[in-house]
CSV table of C-alpha atoms and ligand atoms in Angstrom, one decimal:
chain,number,residue,atom,x,y,z
A,255,UNK,CA,107.3,48.0,-99.6
A,256,UNK,CA,104.5,45.3,-99.8
A,257,UNK,CA,101.6,45.1,-102.2
A,258,UNK,CA,98.3,46.3,-100.7
A,259,UNK,CA,94.9,46.8,-102.3
A,260,UNK,CA,94.3,47.1,-106.0
A,261,UNK,CA,93.7,50.8,-106.9
A,262,UNK,CA,93.0,50.5,-110.6
A,263,UNK,CA,92.8,48.0,-113.5
A,264,UNK,CA,93.5,49.3,-117.0
A,265,UNK,CA,93.7,47.5,-120.3
A,266,UNK,CA,97.3,46.3,-119.9
A,267,UNK,CA,98.2,46.9,-116.3
A,268,UNK,CA,96.9,46.8,-112.7
A,269,UNK,CA,98.0,49.3,-110.1
A,270,UNK,CA,98.3,48.4,-106.4
A,271,UNK,CA,98.8,50.5,-103.3
A,272,UNK,CA,101.9,50.1,-101.1
A,273,UNK,CA,102.5,51.1,-97.5
A,274,UNK,CA,103.5,54.5,-98.8
A,275,UNK,CA,101.3,57.2,-100.4
A,276,UNK,CA,104.2,58.2,-102.6
A,277,UNK,CA,104.6,54.8,-104.3
A,278,UNK,CA,102.5,52.3,-106.2
A,279,UNK,CA,103.1,48.9,-107.8
A,280,UNK,CA,102.3,48.3,-111.4
A,281,UNK,CA,101.6,44.8,-112.6
A,282,UNK,CA,101.7,44.1,-116.4
A,283,UNK,CA,99.1,41.8,-117.9
A,284,UNK,CA,99.2,39.8,-121.2
A,285,UNK,CA,95.8,41.3,-122.2
A,286,UNK,CA,96.0,43.3,-125.5
A,287,UNK,CA,93.5,45.7,-127.0
A,288,UNK,CA,93.5,47.8,-130.1
A,289,UNK,CA,91.3,50.2,-132.0
A,290,UNK,CA,90.0,52.0,-129.0
A,291,UNK,CA,89.4,48.8,-127.1
A,292,UNK,CA,87.2,47.2,-129.8
A,293,UNK,CA,89.8,44.5,-130.7
A,294,UNK,CA,90.7,42.3,-127.7
A,295,UNK,CA,93.2,39.5,-127.3
A,296,UNK,CA,96.1,38.1,-125.3
A,297,UNK,CA,99.7,38.1,-126.2
A,298,UNK,CA,101.4,35.4,-124.1
A,299,UNK,CA,104.4,36.7,-122.2
A,300,UNK,CA,103.8,40.3,-123.2
A,301,UNK,CA,103.5,41.5,-119.6
A,302,UNK,CA,107.0,40.2,-118.9
A,303,UNK,CA,108.5,41.8,-122.0
A,304,UNK,CA,106.8,45.2,-121.4
A,305,UNK,CA,107.7,45.3,-117.7
A,306,UNK,CA,111.3,44.4,-118.2
A,307,UNK,CA,111.8,46.6,-121.3
A,308,UNK,CA,110.0,49.6,-119.9
A,309,UNK,CA,112.0,49.4,-116.6
A,310,UNK,CA,115.3,49.1,-118.5
A,311,UNK,CA,114.5,52.1,-120.8
A,312,UNK,CA,113.3,54.3,-117.9
A,313,UNK,CA,116.6,53.5,-116.2
A,314,UNK,CA,118.5,54.4,-119.3
A,315,UNK,CA,116.6,57.7,-119.6
A,316,UNK,CA,117.2,58.5,-115.9
A,317,UNK,CA,120.9,58.2,-116.5
A,318,UNK,CA,120.6,60.6,-119.3
A,319,UNK,CA,118.9,63.2,-117.0
A,320,UNK,CA,115.2,62.5,-117.7
A,321,UNK,CA,113.1,62.2,-114.5
A,322,UNK,CA,110.8,59.2,-114.6
A,323,UNK,CA,108.4,57.4,-112.3
A,324,UNK,CA,110.5,54.2,-112.2
A,325,UNK,CA,112.0,53.1,-108.9
A,326,UNK,CA,112.7,49.4,-108.9
A,327,UNK,CA,111.9,46.2,-110.7
A,328,UNK,CA,110.1,43.9,-108.2
A,329,UNK,CA,109.5,40.8,-110.4
A,330,UNK,CA,109.1,39.6,-113.9
A,331,UNK,CA,105.8,41.5,-114.2
A,332,UNK,CA,105.9,44.1,-111.4
A,333,UNK,CA,107.6,47.4,-110.8
A,334,UNK,CA,107.6,49.9,-108.0
A,335,UNK,CA,107.0,53.4,-109.3
A,336,UNK,CA,106.4,56.8,-107.9
A,337,UNK,CA,102.8,57.7,-107.5
A,338,UNK,CA,101.8,60.5,-109.9
A,339,UNK,CA,98.7,62.0,-111.2
A,340,UNK,CA,98.7,61.4,-115.0
A,341,UNK,CA,98.6,64.5,-117.2
A,342,UNK,CA,95.6,63.5,-119.5
A,343,UNK,CA,97.6,63.8,-122.7
A,344,UNK,CA,99.0,61.1,-124.9
A,345,UNK,CA,102.2,62.5,-126.3
A,346,UNK,CA,103.1,61.0,-129.7
A,347,UNK,CA,106.5,61.5,-131.3
A,348,UNK,CA,107.1,60.3,-134.9
A,349,UNK,CA,110.3,59.8,-136.9
A,350,UNK,CA,108.7,57.9,-139.8
A,351,UNK,CA,105.2,58.0,-141.2
A,352,UNK,CA,102.9,55.2,-140.0
A,353,UNK,CA,99.6,54.4,-138.5
A,354,UNK,CA,97.1,57.2,-137.9
A,355,UNK,CA,99.6,59.8,-139.4
A,356,UNK,CA,99.7,58.0,-142.7
A,357,UNK,CA,95.9,57.5,-142.7
A,358,UNK,CA,95.0,61.0,-141.6
A,359,UNK,CA,97.3,62.8,-144.1
A,360,UNK,CA,96.9,60.3,-146.9
A,361,UNK,CA,100.5,59.4,-147.3
A,362,UNK,CA,102.3,56.0,-147.4
A,363,UNK,CA,104.0,54.5,-144.4
A,364,UNK,CA,107.8,54.7,-144.2
A,365,UNK,CA,108.5,58.3,-145.1
A,366,UNK,CA,111.5,59.4,-143.0
A,367,UNK,CA,110.9,62.9,-141.7
A,368,UNK,CA,113.7,65.5,-141.7
A,369,UNK,CA,112.6,66.5,-138.2
A,370,UNK,CA,110.5,64.5,-135.7
A,371,UNK,CA,106.9,65.5,-135.1
A,372,UNK,CA,104.9,65.8,-131.9
A,373,UNK,CA,101.2,65.6,-131.4
A,374,UNK,CA,98.8,65.2,-128.4
A,375,UNK,CA,95.7,63.3,-127.8
A,376,UNK,CA,93.3,64.1,-125.0
A,377,UNK,CA,93.1,61.0,-122.8
A,378,UNK,CA,89.4,60.6,-122.5
A,379,UNK,CA,87.7,57.2,-123.1
A,380,UNK,CA,84.2,58.7,-123.6
A,381,UNK,CA,85.5,61.0,-126.3
A,382,UNK,CA,87.8,58.3,-127.8
A,383,UNK,CA,91.1,60.2,-127.1
A,384,UNK,CA,90.6,63.0,-129.7
A,385,UNK,CA,93.7,64.8,-131.2
A,386,UNK,CA,94.2,68.1,-129.4
A,387,UNK,CA,96.6,71.0,-129.7
A,388,UNK,CA,98.4,72.9,-127.0
A,389,UNK,CA,95.9,75.8,-127.0
A,390,UNK,CA,93.0,73.4,-126.5
A,391,UNK,CA,94.9,71.6,-123.7
A,392,UNK,CA,95.5,75.0,-122.0
A,393,UNK,CA,91.9,76.1,-122.5
A,394,UNK,CA,90.7,72.8,-120.9
A,395,UNK,CA,93.2,73.2,-118.0
A,396,UNK,CA,94.8,69.9,-118.7
A,397,UNK,CA,98.3,71.3,-118.1
A,398,UNK,CA,100.0,74.7,-117.7
A,399,UNK,CA,102.0,76.4,-120.3
A,400,UNK,CA,105.2,75.6,-118.4
A,401,UNK,CA,104.2,71.9,-118.1
A,402,UNK,CA,103.5,71.7,-121.8
A,403,UNK,CA,106.9,73.2,-122.6
A,404,UNK,CA,108.6,70.7,-120.2
A,405,UNK,CA,106.7,67.8,-121.7
A,406,UNK,CA,107.7,68.8,-125.3
A,407,UNK,CA,111.3,69.3,-124.6
A,408,UNK,CA,111.5,66.0,-122.6
A,409,UNK,CA,109.7,64.1,-125.3
A,410,UNK,CA,112.1,65.2,-128.0
A,411,UNK,CA,115.1,64.5,-125.8
A,412,UNK,CA,113.7,61.0,-125.1
A,413,UNK,CA,113.3,60.5,-128.8
A,414,UNK,CA,117.0,61.4,-129.4
A,415,UNK,CA,118.1,59.0,-126.8
A,416,UNK,CA,115.9,56.1,-127.7
A,417,UNK,CA,116.3,56.5,-131.5
A,418,UNK,CA,120.1,56.2,-131.1
A,419,UNK,CA,119.8,53.4,-128.6
A,420,UNK,CA,117.5,51.2,-130.8
A,421,UNK,CA,119.5,51.9,-134.0
A,422,UNK,CA,122.4,50.3,-132.2
A,423,UNK,CA,120.3,47.2,-131.9
A,424,UNK,CA,119.3,47.3,-135.6
A,425,UNK,CA,115.9,48.7,-134.9
A,426,UNK,CA,114.2,51.8,-136.4
A,427,UNK,CA,112.2,53.7,-133.8
A,428,UNK,CA,109.3,54.7,-136.1
A,429,UNK,CA,107.0,56.4,-133.5
A,430,UNK,CA,105.9,56.1,-129.9
A,431,UNK,CA,103.4,57.3,-127.3
A,432,UNK,CA,104.5,58.8,-123.9
A,433,UNK,CA,102.5,59.8,-120.8
A,434,UNK,CA,103.7,62.1,-118.1
A,435,UNK,CA,102.7,62.5,-114.5
A,436,UNK,CA,102.9,65.1,-111.7
A,437,UNK,CA,104.5,64.0,-108.5
A,438,UNK,CA,103.1,65.3,-105.1
A,439,UNK,CA,105.6,68.2,-105.3
A,440,UNK,CA,104.5,69.1,-108.8
A,441,UNK,CA,107.5,67.8,-110.7
A,442,UNK,CA,106.7,66.5,-114.3
A,443,UNK,CA,108.1,63.0,-114.7
A,444,UNK,CA,107.9,60.4,-117.5
A,445,UNK,CA,105.3,57.7,-116.5
A,446,UNK,CA,103.3,54.8,-118.0
A,447,UNK,CA,105.4,52.5,-120.1
A,448,UNK,CA,107.8,52.3,-123.1
A,449,UNK,CA,107.3,49.0,-124.8
A,450,UNK,CA,106.3,47.2,-128.1
A,451,UNK,CA,102.7,48.1,-127.1
A,452,UNK,CA,103.5,51.8,-127.2
A,453,UNK,CA,106.3,52.1,-129.8
A,454,UNK,CA,106.6,51.1,-133.5
A,455,UNK,CA,109.8,49.2,-134.0
A,456,UNK,CA,110.9,48.1,-137.5
A,457,UNK,CA,114.0,46.0,-138.2
A,458,UNK,CA,116.6,48.4,-139.7
A,459,UNK,CA,117.5,46.0,-142.6
A,460,UNK,CA,114.2,44.3,-143.5
A,461,UNK,CA,111.6,46.8,-142.1
A,462,UNK,CA,109.9,43.8,-140.4
A,463,UNK,CA,107.4,45.0,-137.8
A,464,UNK,CA,108.5,44.0,-134.2
A,465,UNK,CA,105.6,45.6,-132.2
A,466,UNK,CA,101.9,45.6,-131.5
A,467,UNK,CA,101.1,46.3,-135.2
A,468,UNK,CA,101.4,42.5,-135.7
A,469,UNK,CA,98.4,42.1,-133.3
A,470,UNK,CA,96.5,45.2,-134.6
A,471,UNK,CA,96.8,44.1,-138.2
A,472,UNK,CA,96.6,40.2,-137.7
A,473,UNK,CA,100.1,39.8,-139.2
A,474,UNK,CA,100.9,36.7,-137.1
A,475,UNK,CA,104.1,36.1,-135.2
A,476,UNK,CA,103.0,38.4,-132.4
A,477,UNK,CA,104.6,36.6,-129.5
A,478,UNK,CA,107.7,36.1,-131.6
A,479,UNK,CA,108.0,39.9,-132.3
A,480,UNK,CA,107.8,40.7,-128.5
A,481,UNK,CA,110.5,37.9,-127.9
A,482,UNK,CA,112.7,39.3,-130.6
A,483,UNK,CA,112.6,42.8,-129.1
A,484,UNK,CA,113.4,41.2,-125.7
A,485,UNK,CA,116.4,39.4,-127.3
A,486,UNK,CA,117.6,42.6,-129.0
A,487,UNK,CA,117.5,44.5,-125.7
A,488,UNK,CA,118.7,41.9,-123.3
A,489,UNK,CA,120.5,39.5,-125.6
A,490,UNK,CA,118.4,36.5,-124.7
B,785,LIG,N1,99.9,54.5,-129.4
B,785,LIG,C1,99.7,54.0,-128.1
B,785,LIG,N2,98.5,54.1,-127.5
B,785,LIG,C2,97.4,54.7,-128.2
B,785,LIG,C3,97.7,55.3,-129.5
B,785,LIG,C4,98.9,55.2,-130.0
B,785,LIG,O1,100.6,53.5,-127.5
B,785,LIG,O2,96.3,54.8,-127.6
B,785,LIG,C5,101.3,54.4,-130.0
B,785,LIG,C6,101.3,53.4,-131.1
B,785,LIG,O3,101.8,52.2,-130.6
B,785,LIG,C7,102.3,54.1,-132.0
B,785,LIG,C8,102.2,55.6,-131.8
B,785,LIG,O4,101.6,55.7,-130.5
B,785,LIG,O5,103.6,53.6,-131.7
B,785,LIG,C9,101.4,56.3,-132.8
B,785,LIG,O6,100.2,55.7,-133.0
B,785,LIG,P1,99.1,56.2,-134.1
B,785,LIG,O7,98.7,57.6,-133.8
B,785,LIG,O8,99.7,56.0,-135.4
B,785,LIG,O9,97.9,55.3,-133.8
B,785,LIG,P2,97.5,53.8,-134.3
B,785,LIG,O10,97.8,53.7,-135.7
B,785,LIG,O11,98.2,53.0,-133.4
B,785,LIG,O12,96.0,53.8,-134.0
């Protein structure tokens, strides 16, 4: 399925049409943004890491029974995925306090929760992605009650699978953001990406940050962190 016209350009990816209405090609860029797009930069090689890692993790999840948009890796930076309409919710699962959770609730980072938490943000750039609860999402018609139940149960199952997988690589999965899409037949599938841009990864022994927080917080060693995550997952 060849690459046709560009349909969309986001902060970290471009999306292209294919010969089929049911599939699109995503192309991962090295551009990085943070803090609602106010901090901009480039992380050399990031697009390759995020494409390969996301494709690998989506395949792993598929094998565990989670439907995803992923179809096939096309190149270092490109993947063929099912075309979906994105449910305008960012779904955040947390195992350990960090980032906006620590700030909002006035607690330190690194508190290990007895049970994972889930929260939603309304994907809306003009409103700066405000936090939203399920009742608000229903009232706004962003998703149906059934869809929200499906999304929650998939998100927790994904957490169980990924948490165990990364622990095997000596990595704590602190928190992560998921996005879901509806296929043309109304099925809810995992979409977007799973990568160091969208997850917090801490080394299990040293708690060293191996994710986009190195860019957000100017910690240095940004490219090295992405390469290290690539090495842990692919062994090179
Ligand atoms: N996250 C994301 N995109 C966003 C907001 C958050 O991928 O627009 C991810 C982030 O990388 C982290 C998790 O979701 O793994 C929780 O982020 P948090 O709410 O703590 O926000 P942040 O501190 O990143 O602003």
